[in-house]
Amino acid sequence: MSAITRDEVAHLARLSRLALHEDELDRLAAQLDVIISAVAEVQEVAKGDIPPTSHALPLTNVYRSDEARPGLAPDQALAGAPAVEDGRFRVPQILGEEE
Amino acid sequence: METETGSAAMGSAVTSGPATGGGSVLVDYDDALARYEPVLGLETHVELGTRSKMFCSCATAFGAEPNTQVCPVCLALPGSLPVVNGTAVESAVRLGLALNCSIASWCRFARKNYFYPDMPKNYQISQYDEPLCTNGHLDVTVDTPEGPREFRIEIERVHMEEDTGKTSHVGGATGRIHGAEYSIVDYNRAGIPLLEIVTKPIEHTGDLAPLVARAYVSELRDLVRALGISDVRMEEGSLRCDVNVSLMPRGGTEWGIRSETKNVNSLRSVERAVRYEIQRHAGVLDAGGRVVQETRHFQEHSGSTVSGRSKEEAQDYRYFPDPDLVPVAPSAEWVEELRAALPELPAAKRRRVKAEWGLSDEELRDLVNADAIDLVAATVEAGAPSGDARKWWLNELSRRATENEVELAALPITPAQVARVIALVAEGALTNKLARQVVEGVLAGEGDPDQVVEARGLAVVSDDSALGTAVDEAIAANPDVAEKIRGGKVAAAGALVGAVMKATRGQADAGRARQLILERLGAGG
């Protein structure tokens, strides 16, 4: 049994806004299956009292003090925007027509 | 035409049609409640009043020019890294404690992934399966014809996250996101610290459900204000509520399918949204239909809700721990320090002032409804008797607030100024009528009460020479009345006092005027 189905890969691709062709889905599903199976082996070894690691550094409670500092000027902030309107980032249509 | 949509919870569903048509069938509210039992759930977002954002040092002022409070972190420019605002964590712990929650000894931030341009990172930093605060409760009181009734609202969790940018949709027939030609985004709000407070399902409220929902949000707002962690201006969106409603048949045990009405941002709207959804769900169920699990939007003008998008796919946020942020691990000592330093909370304050000021249930309710307890308390602290303080805030000042369409606390008069007006009346330096004029002057920005009295010449006329002239004139102008008083009908003096007050435009000391009239007419005094 494969660790990830082709349908699941297609679903993830859609969530990630990746337009994949049918043949790419076939290829990537197989590759991801290998990766997940490999991770599953690690999980086997790490069972029991080994907690999952999300952070490489043993640090907690790293805070800044609540002080406001100047950020970017608006023209700097908007410099990388593909389009600007009215001092705001202009983005393409977000959702299509209601069906 | 532009409208604004809400927050990150828009999710990542690509396509979705409206689940129901426009014309919902509503069942009469009482009929609906006769057959169904509502179950509520409330998710409330509170924008914290910190000076800087949650993960960067950008300012958080409301109403700034677009994209003037942004930096590489909140714009998600490459190479930038977030650092947690310590004050925001402290605020979250304090709210958790005030809500009787357990505080996690260790928890992490998580990335909530979705594609929607209100967050430039393509994820929102939030907390997922490790919220900072869990399992609390908040008691709320609802007025019923049988008297006040208390409900305990169980709190599932309080977690930390960041607010999203503000998206405006341009073009399209409705100005809504659907059909818009494009959208424009202001990221000033992106990254402002938010607390999300989630209740457990609220059951057994029956026909009081809308009032319970409203009372909960109101109590939560007061709690947040008492803690001083946010100024909670609902009209500015610093407290927003998502309202979940489902119905189950009376006597049933299985909850129905719920709808989630997003971004309801006034107390009245919370009440109306719950009421509307109860009526709408009953209509669907009565017709043998299934309620669609979906997001809905509250329509302020009509009090109704309209379908947003169906939720099925929207849950796929692929949360994972944010590797850029180290865990938050509040020590037990710190938590206990914060607990010990909590201020008097609203419920305790209500109990205290009720006893100290000798209020009835109704009098307390009036104060609560007018949102006036803190104002009256501050006025009392400034030296006024509680009865006078209540009278001013509930009558004259409430009227002014309504006239100007502002909240009572937003009136440009301080409790200390109100206390001074009350003192001037007590000293006899002002009549009530003059005092109202002084208040009017203070509200108009003419300065402190004493300055207004001085500038407007509003002091009570009680020196005998000034009053005497008015008294003599009143007697001369009303010989019949004067004759009656001479004949012993002392009660008739009221008419002459009235004439004196009129002549002095209300500035006369009525008691002294009466005395002078009686003296002059030899009728005692």
Coordinates of C-alpha atoms in Angstrom, one line a residue:
Chain A
M1 CA 0.0 0.0 0.0
S2 CA 1.3 3.4 -0.9
A3 CA 1.9 6.0 1.9
I4 CA 0.2 8.8 -0.2
T5 CA -2.3 8.4 -2.9
R6 CA -2.3 10.2 -6.2
D7 CA -5.6 11.9 -5.2
E8 CA -4.0 13.3 -2.1
V9 CA -1.1 14.7 -4.1
A10 CA -3.5 16.3 -6.4
H11 CA -5.3 17.8 -3.4
L12 CA -2.1 19.1 -1.9
A13 CA -1.1 20.6 -5.2
R14 CA -4.4 22.4 -5.4
L15 CA -4.0 23.8 -1.9
S16 CA -0.5 24.9 -2.8
R17 CA -1.7 26.5 -6.0
L18 CA 0.5 24.3 -8.1
A19 CA -0.8 23.4 -11.5
L20 CA 0.4 19.9 -12.2
H21 CA -0.1 17.9 -15.3
E22 CA -1.4 14.3 -15.2
D23 CA 2.1 12.9 -15.9
E24 CA 3.6 15.1 -13.2
L25 CA 1.1 13.9 -10.7
D26 CA 2.1 10.3 -11.5
R27 CA 5.7 11.0 -11.1
L28 CA 5.4 13.1 -8.0
A29 CA 3.0 10.8 -6.3
A30 CA 5.6 8.0 -6.7
Q31 CA 8.4 10.2 -5.4
L32 CA 6.5 11.5 -2.4
D33 CA 5.6 7.9 -1.6
V34 CA 9.3 7.0 -1.3
I35 CA 10.0 10.1 0.8
I36 CA 7.1 9.4 3.2
S37 CA 8.0 5.8 3.5
A38 CA 11.6 6.8 4.4
V39 CA 10.3 9.2 7.1
A40 CA 8.0 6.4 8.4
E41 CA 11.1 4.3 9.0
V42 CA 12.7 7.1 11.0
Q43 CA 9.4 7.3 12.9
E44 CA 9.7 3.6 13.7
V45 CA 13.1 4.1 15.2
A46 CA 12.0 7.3 17.1
K47 CA 9.0 5.6 18.8
G48 CA 8.7 5.5 22.5
D49 CA 10.1 8.2 24.7
I50 CA 11.7 10.4 22.0
P51 CA 9.7 13.5 21.6
P52 CA 9.3 15.0 18.1
T53 CA 11.7 17.8 17.5
S54 CA 10.3 21.0 16.0
H55 CA 13.2 23.3 17.0
A56 CA 16.9 22.6 16.8
L57 CA 17.8 25.0 19.6
P58 CA 16.9 24.4 23.2
L59 CA 15.5 27.9 23.7
T60 CA 12.2 29.1 25.1
N61 CA 10.7 32.5 25.9
V62 CA 12.6 34.7 23.5
Y63 CA 10.7 38.0 23.6
R64 CA 11.1 41.5 22.4
S65 CA 9.9 44.5 24.5
D66 CA 6.8 46.1 23.3
E67 CA 8.3 49.2 21.6
A68 CA 7.2 50.6 18.3
R69 CA 9.9 51.4 15.8
P70 CA 9.6 53.0 12.4
G71 CA 9.3 50.4 9.6
L72 CA 9.5 51.0 5.9
A73 CA 8.4 54.1 4.2
P74 CA 5.3 53.5 2.0
D75 CA 7.2 53.8 -1.2
Q76 CA 9.8 51.3 0.1
A77 CA 7.0 49.0 1.3
L78 CA 5.2 49.1 -2.1
A79 CA 8.4 49.0 -4.2
G80 CA 8.2 45.3 -4.8
A81 CA 4.4 45.3 -5.4
P82 CA 3.4 44.1 -8.9
A83 CA 0.7 46.8 -8.9
V84 CA -0.2 49.7 -6.5
E85 CA -3.5 51.6 -6.2
D86 CA -4.3 54.2 -3.6
G87 CA -1.3 53.4 -1.5
R88 CA -2.3 49.7 -1.3
F89 CA -1.0 46.5 -2.9
R90 CA -3.2 45.7 -5.8
V91 CA -3.8 42.0 -6.3
P92 CA -5.7 40.1 -9.0
Q93 CA -9.2 38.8 -8.5
I94 CA -9.1 36.5 -5.5
L95 CA -12.2 34.3 -6.1
G96 CA -14.1 33.7 -9.4
E97 CA -17.7 34.4 -10.0
E98 CA -20.2 32.8 -7.6
E99 CA -21.5 29.6 -9.2
Chain B
M1 CA -18.0 50.1 -4.6
E2 CA -15.9 48.5 -1.9
T3 CA -16.4 46.2 0.9
E4 CA -14.2 44.6 3.4
T5 CA -13.9 41.0 4.2
G6 CA -12.6 39.5 7.3
S7 CA -9.8 37.5 8.3
A8 CA -7.5 34.6 7.6
A9 CA -10.2 32.1 8.3
M10 CA -11.3 32.5 4.8
G11 CA -9.6 29.3 4.2
S12 CA -8.2 27.9 1.0
A13 CA -11.2 26.5 -0.8
V14 CA -10.9 27.3 -4.4
T15 CA -14.4 26.9 -5.6
S16 CA -17.6 26.9 -3.8
G17 CA -21.1 28.0 -4.6
P18 CA -23.6 29.5 -2.3
A19 CA -25.1 26.7 -0.3
T20 CA -28.6 28.2 -0.1
G21 CA -30.4 30.6 -2.2
G22 CA -31.1 34.2 -1.2
G23 CA -34.6 33.7 0.1
S24 CA -34.3 31.9 3.4
V25 CA -37.5 30.7 5.0
L26 CA -37.7 32.0 8.6
V27 CA -39.8 30.4 11.2
D28 CA -41.4 32.5 13.9
Y29 CA -38.9 32.7 16.8
D30 CA -41.2 31.3 19.5
D31 CA -42.4 28.5 17.2
A32 CA -38.7 27.6 16.4
L33 CA -37.9 27.5 20.1
A34 CA -41.0 25.4 20.9
R35 CA -39.6 22.6 18.7
Y36 CA -35.8 23.1 18.7
E37 CA -33.1 23.6 21.3
P38 CA -30.2 25.9 20.1
V39 CA -26.6 25.1 20.7
L40 CA -24.2 28.0 20.5
G41 CA -20.5 28.4 20.1
L42 CA -18.7 31.7 20.1
E43 CA -15.2 32.5 18.8
T44 CA -14.1 36.0 19.7
H45 CA -11.1 37.8 18.4
V46 CA -9.7 40.6 20.5
E47 CA -7.0 42.9 19.1
L48 CA -4.6 43.7 21.9
G49 CA -3.7 47.3 22.6
T50 CA 0.1 46.8 22.5
R51 CA 2.2 49.5 21.1
S52 CA 3.9 47.2 18.6
K53 CA 2.9 44.2 16.5
M54 CA 2.9 40.6 17.6
F55 CA 6.1 39.6 15.8
C56 CA 7.7 42.8 14.7
S57 CA 8.2 46.4 16.0
C58 CA 5.7 48.1 13.7
A59 CA 3.3 50.6 15.3
T60 CA -0.3 49.5 15.7
A61 CA -2.2 52.8 15.6
F62 CA -5.7 52.6 14.1
G63 CA -6.6 54.7 11.1
A64 CA -3.0 55.4 9.9
E65 CA -2.5 55.9 6.2
P66 CA -2.3 52.6 4.3
N67 CA 1.0 50.6 4.4
T68 CA 2.7 53.1 6.7
Q69 CA 3.0 50.7 9.6
V70 CA 4.8 47.8 7.9
C71 CA 8.3 46.3 7.8
P72 CA 10.1 43.4 6.2
V73 CA 8.7 41.0 8.8
C74 CA 5.0 41.7 8.4
L75 CA 5.4 42.1 4.7
A76 CA 7.1 38.7 4.6
L77 CA 10.2 39.9 2.8
P78 CA 12.9 37.3 2.3
G79 CA 15.3 36.9 5.2
S80 CA 13.1 38.5 7.8
L81 CA 12.4 36.7 11.1
P82 CA 9.6 37.2 13.6
V83 CA 10.3 37.8 17.4
V84 CA 7.4 37.5 19.9
N85 CA 6.1 40.6 21.7
G86 CA 6.5 39.7 25.4
T87 CA 3.7 42.1 26.4
A88 CA 1.3 40.2 24.2
V89 CA 2.1 36.9 25.8
E90 CA 1.6 38.5 29.2
S91 CA -1.7 39.9 28.1
A92 CA -2.8 36.5 26.9
V93 CA -1.8 34.9 30.2
R94 CA -3.7 37.5 32.2
L95 CA -6.8 37.1 30.1
G96 CA -6.5 33.3 30.5
L97 CA -6.2 33.7 34.3
A98 CA -9.2 36.1 34.4
L99 CA -11.2 33.4 32.5
N100 CA -10.2 30.8 35.1
C101 CA -8.1 28.9 32.5
S102 CA -5.2 26.6 33.0
I103 CA -2.0 28.1 31.6
A104 CA 0.1 25.8 29.5
S105 CA 3.7 25.4 30.8
W106 CA 4.9 24.9 27.3
C107 CA 3.3 25.7 23.9
R108 CA 4.2 26.6 20.4
F109 CA 3.1 28.8 17.6
A110 CA 1.9 27.1 14.5
R111 CA 1.6 28.2 10.8
K112 CA -1.9 28.2 9.4
N113 CA -1.3 27.9 5.7
Y114 CA -3.7 29.3 3.2
F115 CA -3.6 31.4 0.0
Y116 CA -5.3 34.7 0.4
P117 CA -3.5 38.0 0.1
D118 CA -4.6 39.3 3.5
M119 CA -1.3 37.7 4.8
P120 CA 1.7 38.2 2.6
K121 CA 3.4 35.1 4.1
N122 CA 0.7 32.8 2.8
Y123 CA 0.3 31.7 6.3
Q124 CA -0.9 33.2 9.5
I125 CA 1.0 32.6 12.7
S126 CA -1.4 31.2 15.2
Q127 CA -1.6 28.4 17.8
Y128 CA -3.1 25.0 16.9
D129 CA -3.1 22.0 19.2
E130 CA -1.1 23.7 21.9
P131 CA -3.1 26.8 23.0
L132 CA -1.7 29.0 25.8
C133 CA -4.8 28.8 27.9
T134 CA -7.4 26.1 28.2
N135 CA -10.5 25.0 30.1
G136 CA -11.9 28.1 31.8
H137 CA -15.3 29.7 32.3
L138 CA -17.0 33.0 32.4
D139 CA -20.3 33.6 34.3
V140 CA -22.8 35.9 32.6
T141 CA -26.1 37.3 33.7
V142 CA -29.2 37.7 31.6
D143 CA -32.3 39.7 32.5
T144 CA -35.5 37.7 32.3
P145 CA -39.0 38.6 33.2
E146 CA -38.5 36.4 36.3
G147 CA -35.4 38.3 37.3
P148 CA -31.7 38.0 36.5
R149 CA -30.4 34.5 35.5
E150 CA -26.8 33.4 35.5
F151 CA -25.2 31.2 32.9
R152 CA -21.7 29.7 33.1
I153 CA -20.0 29.8 29.7
E154 CA -17.3 27.2 29.5
I155 CA -14.1 28.4 27.7
E156 CA -12.4 25.9 25.5
R157 CA -9.2 27.8 24.8
V158 CA -7.5 31.2 24.5
H159 CA -4.7 31.3 21.9
M160 CA -2.4 33.9 20.4
E161 CA -2.2 34.8 16.8
E162 CA -1.8 37.8 14.5
D163 CA -4.3 39.9 12.7
T164 CA -4.5 40.0 8.9
G165 CA -4.3 42.9 6.5
K166 CA -7.4 44.7 5.3
T167 CA -8.6 43.7 1.9
S168 CA -11.0 45.9 -0.2
H169 CA -12.6 44.5 -3.2
V170 CA -13.0 46.7 -6.2
G171 CA -15.5 46.2 -9.1
G172 CA -18.2 43.6 -9.5
A173 CA -21.9 44.1 -9.1
T174 CA -22.0 43.6 -5.3
G175 CA -18.6 44.9 -4.2
R176 CA -18.1 41.5 -2.5
I177 CA -15.2 39.3 -3.1
H178 CA -17.1 37.2 -5.5
G179 CA -17.2 38.9 -8.9
A180 CA -14.7 41.6 -7.9
E181 CA -12.3 42.7 -10.6
Y182 CA -9.4 43.0 -8.2
S183 CA -8.6 43.7 -4.6
I184 CA -6.3 46.2 -2.8
V185 CA -4.6 45.4 0.4
D186 CA -3.4 47.5 3.4
Y187 CA -1.0 45.6 5.7
N188 CA -1.0 48.0 8.6
R189 CA -3.3 45.6 10.5
A190 CA -1.3 42.5 9.5
G191 CA 0.6 41.3 12.5
I192 CA -1.3 43.1 15.2
P193 CA -1.6 40.8 18.2
L194 CA -4.9 39.0 18.5
L195 CA -6.3 36.7 21.1
E196 CA -8.9 34.2 20.0
I197 CA -11.3 33.1 22.8
V198 CA -13.3 30.0 22.0
T199 CA -16.2 28.7 24.0
K200 CA -17.3 25.2 24.5
P201 CA -20.7 24.4 23.1
I202 CA -23.3 26.5 25.0
E203 CA -26.4 24.4 25.7
H204 CA -29.7 24.7 27.6
T205 CA -30.2 28.4 27.0
G206 CA -33.5 27.9 25.2
D207 CA -35.2 31.1 24.1
L208 CA -32.5 33.2 25.9
A209 CA -29.8 32.0 23.5
P210 CA -29.5 35.4 21.7
L211 CA -29.3 37.2 25.0
V212 CA -26.8 34.8 26.5
A213 CA -24.6 35.2 23.4
R214 CA -24.8 39.0 23.8
A215 CA -24.2 38.9 27.5
Y216 CA -21.1 36.7 27.0
V217 CA -19.5 39.1 24.5
S218 CA -20.4 42.0 26.7
E219 CA -18.9 40.4 29.8
L220 CA -15.8 39.4 27.8
R221 CA -15.4 43.0 26.6
D222 CA -15.7 44.3 30.1
L223 CA -13.1 41.8 31.3
V224 CA -10.7 42.7 28.6
R225 CA -11.2 46.4 29.4
A226 CA -10.7 45.8 33.1
L227 CA -7.5 44.0 32.4
G228 CA -6.4 47.0 30.3
I229 CA -5.1 44.7 27.5
S230 CA -7.3 46.3 24.8
D231 CA -9.5 49.4 24.5
V232 CA -12.0 47.2 22.7
R233 CA -13.6 49.5 20.2
M234 CA -16.0 47.2 18.5
E235 CA -16.8 49.8 15.8
E236 CA -13.1 49.8 14.9
G237 CA -13.1 46.0 14.8
S238 CA -10.9 45.5 17.8
L239 CA -13.4 42.8 19.0
R240 CA -15.0 40.6 16.5
C241 CA -17.1 37.6 17.0
D242 CA -17.8 34.4 15.0
V243 CA -21.2 33.0 16.0
N244 CA -21.8 29.3 15.6
V245 CA -25.4 28.1 15.8
S246 CA -27.0 24.7 15.5
L247 CA -30.4 23.4 16.4
M248 CA -31.5 20.0 17.7
P249 CA -35.0 18.8 18.2
R250 CA -36.4 19.3 21.7
G251 CA -35.6 16.3 23.8
G252 CA -33.0 15.2 21.3
T253 CA -29.4 14.4 22.2
E254 CA -27.6 14.8 18.9
W255 CA -26.5 18.3 17.9
G256 CA -27.5 19.6 14.5
I257 CA -25.2 20.8 11.8
R258 CA -23.9 24.3 12.5
S259 CA -23.4 27.5 10.6
E260 CA -20.7 30.0 11.4
T261 CA -21.5 33.6 11.0
K262 CA -18.3 35.6 10.7
N263 CA -17.1 38.9 11.9
V264 CA -20.1 40.1 13.8
N265 CA -18.9 43.3 15.4
S266 CA -21.5 44.8 17.8
L267 CA -23.3 43.4 20.8
R268 CA -26.6 44.0 19.1
S269 CA -25.5 42.2 16.0
V270 CA -24.4 39.2 18.0
E271 CA -27.9 39.0 19.5
R272 CA -29.6 39.5 16.1
A273 CA -27.3 37.0 14.3
V274 CA -28.1 34.2 16.8
R275 CA -31.8 35.0 16.5
Y276 CA -31.8 35.0 12.8
E277 CA -29.9 31.8 12.5
I278 CA -32.2 30.0 14.9
Q279 CA -35.2 31.1 12.7
R280 CA -33.4 30.2 9.5
H281 CA -32.2 26.8 10.7
A282 CA -35.7 26.0 11.9
G283 CA -37.0 26.9 8.5
V284 CA -34.6 24.5 6.8
L285 CA -35.3 21.7 9.3
D286 CA -39.1 22.1 9.2
A287 CA -39.0 21.7 5.4
G288 CA -37.2 18.4 5.9
G289 CA -33.9 19.9 4.6
R290 CA -30.4 19.7 5.9
V291 CA -28.6 22.7 7.3
V292 CA -25.4 23.3 5.3
Q293 CA -22.2 23.5 7.3
E294 CA -20.9 26.8 6.0
T295 CA -19.6 30.3 6.7
R296 CA -22.1 33.0 6.6
H297 CA -21.9 36.8 6.7
F298 CA -24.0 39.0 8.8
Q299 CA -25.8 41.9 7.0
E300 CA -25.9 44.9 9.3
H301 CA -28.7 46.7 7.5
S302 CA -31.2 43.8 7.4
G303 CA -30.1 41.8 10.4
S304 CA -29.9 38.7 8.2
T305 CA -27.1 36.4 7.2
V306 CA -26.0 35.4 3.7
S307 CA -24.1 32.3 2.6
G308 CA -20.3 32.7 2.3
R309 CA -18.6 29.7 1.0
S310 CA -19.1 26.0 2.0
K311 CA -16.6 24.9 4.6
E312 CA -15.7 21.3 3.6
E313 CA -12.3 22.1 2.1
A314 CA -11.6 25.2 4.1
Q315 CA -10.3 23.2 7.1
D316 CA -7.2 22.1 5.2
Y317 CA -4.8 24.6 6.7
R318 CA -1.9 22.1 7.0
Y319 CA -0.8 23.5 10.4
F320 CA 2.7 22.8 11.6
P321 CA 4.9 24.2 14.4
D322 CA 6.5 27.5 13.3
P323 CA 10.3 26.8 13.2
D324 CA 11.1 30.5 13.3
L325 CA 9.6 31.0 16.8
V326 CA 10.8 29.2 19.9
P327 CA 8.3 27.7 22.3
V328 CA 6.5 29.8 24.9
A329 CA 7.0 28.4 28.4
P330 CA 5.5 30.5 31.1
S331 CA 7.0 29.6 34.5
A332 CA 4.6 28.8 37.3
E333 CA 6.1 31.6 39.4
W334 CA 5.5 34.2 36.6
V335 CA 1.9 33.0 36.2
E336 CA 1.3 33.3 39.9
E337 CA 2.8 36.8 39.9
L338 CA 0.4 37.8 37.2
R339 CA -2.5 36.1 38.9
A340 CA -1.8 38.0 42.1
A341 CA -1.6 41.3 40.3
L342 CA -5.0 40.9 38.4
P343 CA -7.2 43.9 39.0
E344 CA -10.7 43.7 40.4
L345 CA -12.7 42.0 37.7
P346 CA -16.1 43.2 36.5
A347 CA -18.3 40.6 38.3
A348 CA -16.6 41.4 41.6
K349 CA -16.8 45.1 41.0
R350 CA -20.6 44.8 40.3
R351 CA -21.1 42.9 43.5
R352 CA -19.0 45.5 45.4
V353 CA -20.7 48.6 44.1
K354 CA -24.2 47.1 44.5
A355 CA -23.5 46.6 48.2
E356 CA -21.6 49.9 48.7
W357 CA -24.1 52.0 46.8
G358 CA -27.1 50.1 48.1
L359 CA -28.5 49.3 44.7
S360 CA -31.5 47.2 43.8
D361 CA -31.2 44.6 41.0
E362 CA -32.9 47.0 38.6
E363 CA -30.6 49.9 39.5
L364 CA -27.5 47.8 39.0
R365 CA -28.9 46.5 35.7
D366 CA -29.5 50.1 34.5
L367 CA -25.9 50.9 35.3
V368 CA -24.6 47.8 33.5
N369 CA -26.8 48.4 30.4
A370 CA -25.6 52.0 30.2
D371 CA -22.0 50.8 30.5
A372 CA -21.7 53.3 33.3
I373 CA -20.3 51.5 36.4
D374 CA -16.7 52.4 35.9
L375 CA -17.6 56.0 35.1
V376 CA -19.8 56.3 38.2
A377 CA -17.2 54.6 40.3
A378 CA -14.6 57.1 39.1
T379 CA -16.9 60.0 39.8
V380 CA -17.5 58.6 43.3
E381 CA -13.8 58.3 43.8
A382 CA -13.5 62.0 42.8
G383 CA -15.7 62.8 45.8
A384 CA -19.3 62.7 44.5
P385 CA -22.1 60.9 46.3
S386 CA -23.0 57.7 44.4
G387 CA -26.6 58.7 44.0
D388 CA -25.7 62.0 42.3
A389 CA -23.0 60.4 40.2
R390 CA -25.5 57.7 39.0
K391 CA -28.1 60.3 38.2
W392 CA -25.8 62.4 36.1
W393 CA -24.3 59.6 34.1
L394 CA -27.7 57.8 33.6
N395 CA -29.8 60.8 32.8
E396 CA -28.2 63.9 31.4
L397 CA -24.9 62.4 30.1
S398 CA -26.6 59.3 28.7
R399 CA -28.9 61.5 26.8
R400 CA -26.0 63.5 25.4
A401 CA -24.2 60.4 24.4
T402 CA -27.3 59.1 22.6
E403 CA -27.8 62.5 20.9
N404 CA -24.2 62.4 19.7
E405 CA -24.2 58.7 18.8
V406 CA -21.2 58.0 20.9
E407 CA -20.6 55.6 23.8
L408 CA -21.0 57.1 27.3
A409 CA -17.3 56.8 28.0
A410 CA -16.4 58.6 24.8
L411 CA -18.1 61.8 25.9
P412 CA -15.5 64.6 26.3
I413 CA -16.1 65.0 30.0
T414 CA -14.2 63.3 32.8
P415 CA -15.6 61.7 36.0
A416 CA -13.6 64.4 37.9
Q417 CA -15.4 67.1 36.0
V418 CA -18.7 65.5 36.7
A419 CA -17.8 65.3 40.4
R420 CA -17.0 69.0 40.4
V421 CA -20.3 69.9 38.9
I422 CA -22.1 67.8 41.5
A423 CA -20.0 69.6 44.2
L424 CA -21.0 73.0 42.9
V425 CA -24.6 72.0 43.0
A426 CA -24.2 70.7 46.6
E427 CA -22.6 74.0 47.6
G428 CA -25.5 75.9 46.2
A429 CA -23.3 77.6 43.7
L430 CA -25.3 76.1 40.8
T431 CA -28.8 75.0 40.4
N432 CA -29.5 71.8 38.5
K433 CA -30.5 73.8 35.5
L434 CA -27.3 75.8 35.6
A435 CA -25.3 72.6 36.2
R436 CA -26.7 71.2 32.9
Q437 CA -25.5 74.3 31.1
V438 CA -22.0 73.9 32.7
V439 CA -22.0 70.3 31.5
E440 CA -22.9 71.5 28.1
G441 CA -20.0 73.9 28.2
V442 CA -17.6 71.2 29.3
L443 CA -18.8 68.9 26.5
A444 CA -18.3 71.8 24.0
G445 CA -14.7 72.0 25.0
E446 CA -15.0 75.2 27.0
G447 CA -12.8 73.9 29.8
D448 CA -13.3 72.7 33.4
P449 CA -16.6 73.3 35.1
D450 CA -15.2 76.3 37.1
Q451 CA -13.9 77.8 33.8
V452 CA -17.3 77.4 32.2
V453 CA -19.1 78.9 35.2
E454 CA -16.8 81.9 35.0
A455 CA -16.9 82.3 31.2
R456 CA -20.6 81.9 30.9
G457 CA -21.4 83.8 34.1
L458 CA -23.5 80.9 35.4
A459 CA -23.1 81.3 39.1
V460 CA -26.3 81.3 41.2
V461 CA -27.4 84.8 42.1
S462 CA -27.8 84.7 45.8
D463 CA -26.4 88.1 47.0
D464 CA -29.4 90.1 48.2
S465 CA -28.8 93.2 46.3
A466 CA -29.0 91.5 42.9
L467 CA -31.8 89.2 44.0
G468 CA -33.6 92.0 45.8
T469 CA -34.2 93.9 42.6
A470 CA -35.6 90.9 40.9
V471 CA -37.8 90.2 43.9
D472 CA -39.1 93.8 44.0
E473 CA -39.9 93.6 40.3
A474 CA -41.7 90.3 40.7
I475 CA -43.9 91.7 43.6
A476 CA -44.7 94.8 41.6
A477 CA -45.6 92.8 38.5
N478 CA -47.9 90.5 40.5
P479 CA -49.9 92.6 42.9
D480 CA -52.7 89.9 43.2
V481 CA -50.3 87.3 44.3
A482 CA -48.5 89.6 46.6
E483 CA -51.8 90.5 48.3
K484 CA -52.6 86.8 48.9
I485 CA -49.2 86.2 50.5
R486 CA -49.7 89.3 52.7
G487 CA -53.0 87.7 53.7
G488 CA -51.2 84.6 54.9
K489 CA -51.3 82.3 51.8
V490 CA -47.6 81.5 52.0
A491 CA -48.0 78.7 49.4
A492 CA -48.7 81.4 46.7
A493 CA -45.0 82.5 47.0
G494 CA -44.1 79.8 44.5
A495 CA -45.5 81.9 41.6
L496 CA -43.3 84.8 42.6
V497 CA -40.2 82.6 43.0
G498 CA -41.0 81.4 39.5
A499 CA -41.1 85.0 38.2
V500 CA -37.7 85.7 39.9
M501 CA -36.2 82.6 38.3
K502 CA -37.5 83.6 35.0
A503 CA -36.1 87.1 35.3
T504 CA -32.7 85.8 36.3
R505 CA -32.7 83.1 33.6
G506 CA -32.6 80.4 36.2
Q507 CA -29.6 81.7 38.0
A508 CA -31.3 82.8 41.2
D509 CA -30.9 80.8 44.4
A510 CA -34.6 79.8 44.7
G511 CA -34.5 79.3 48.5
R512 CA -33.0 82.7 49.1
A513 CA -35.5 84.3 46.7
R514 CA -38.4 82.8 48.6
Q515 CA -37.0 84.0 51.8
L516 CA -36.7 87.5 50.5
I517 CA -40.2 87.5 49.1
L518 CA -41.7 86.4 52.4
E519 CA -39.7 89.0 54.3
R520 CA -40.7 91.8 52.1
L521 CA -44.4 90.8 52.3
G522 CA -44.3 90.4 56.1
A523 CA -45.3 86.8 55.9
G524 CA -42.7 85.3 58.1
G525 CA -39.5 83.8 56.8

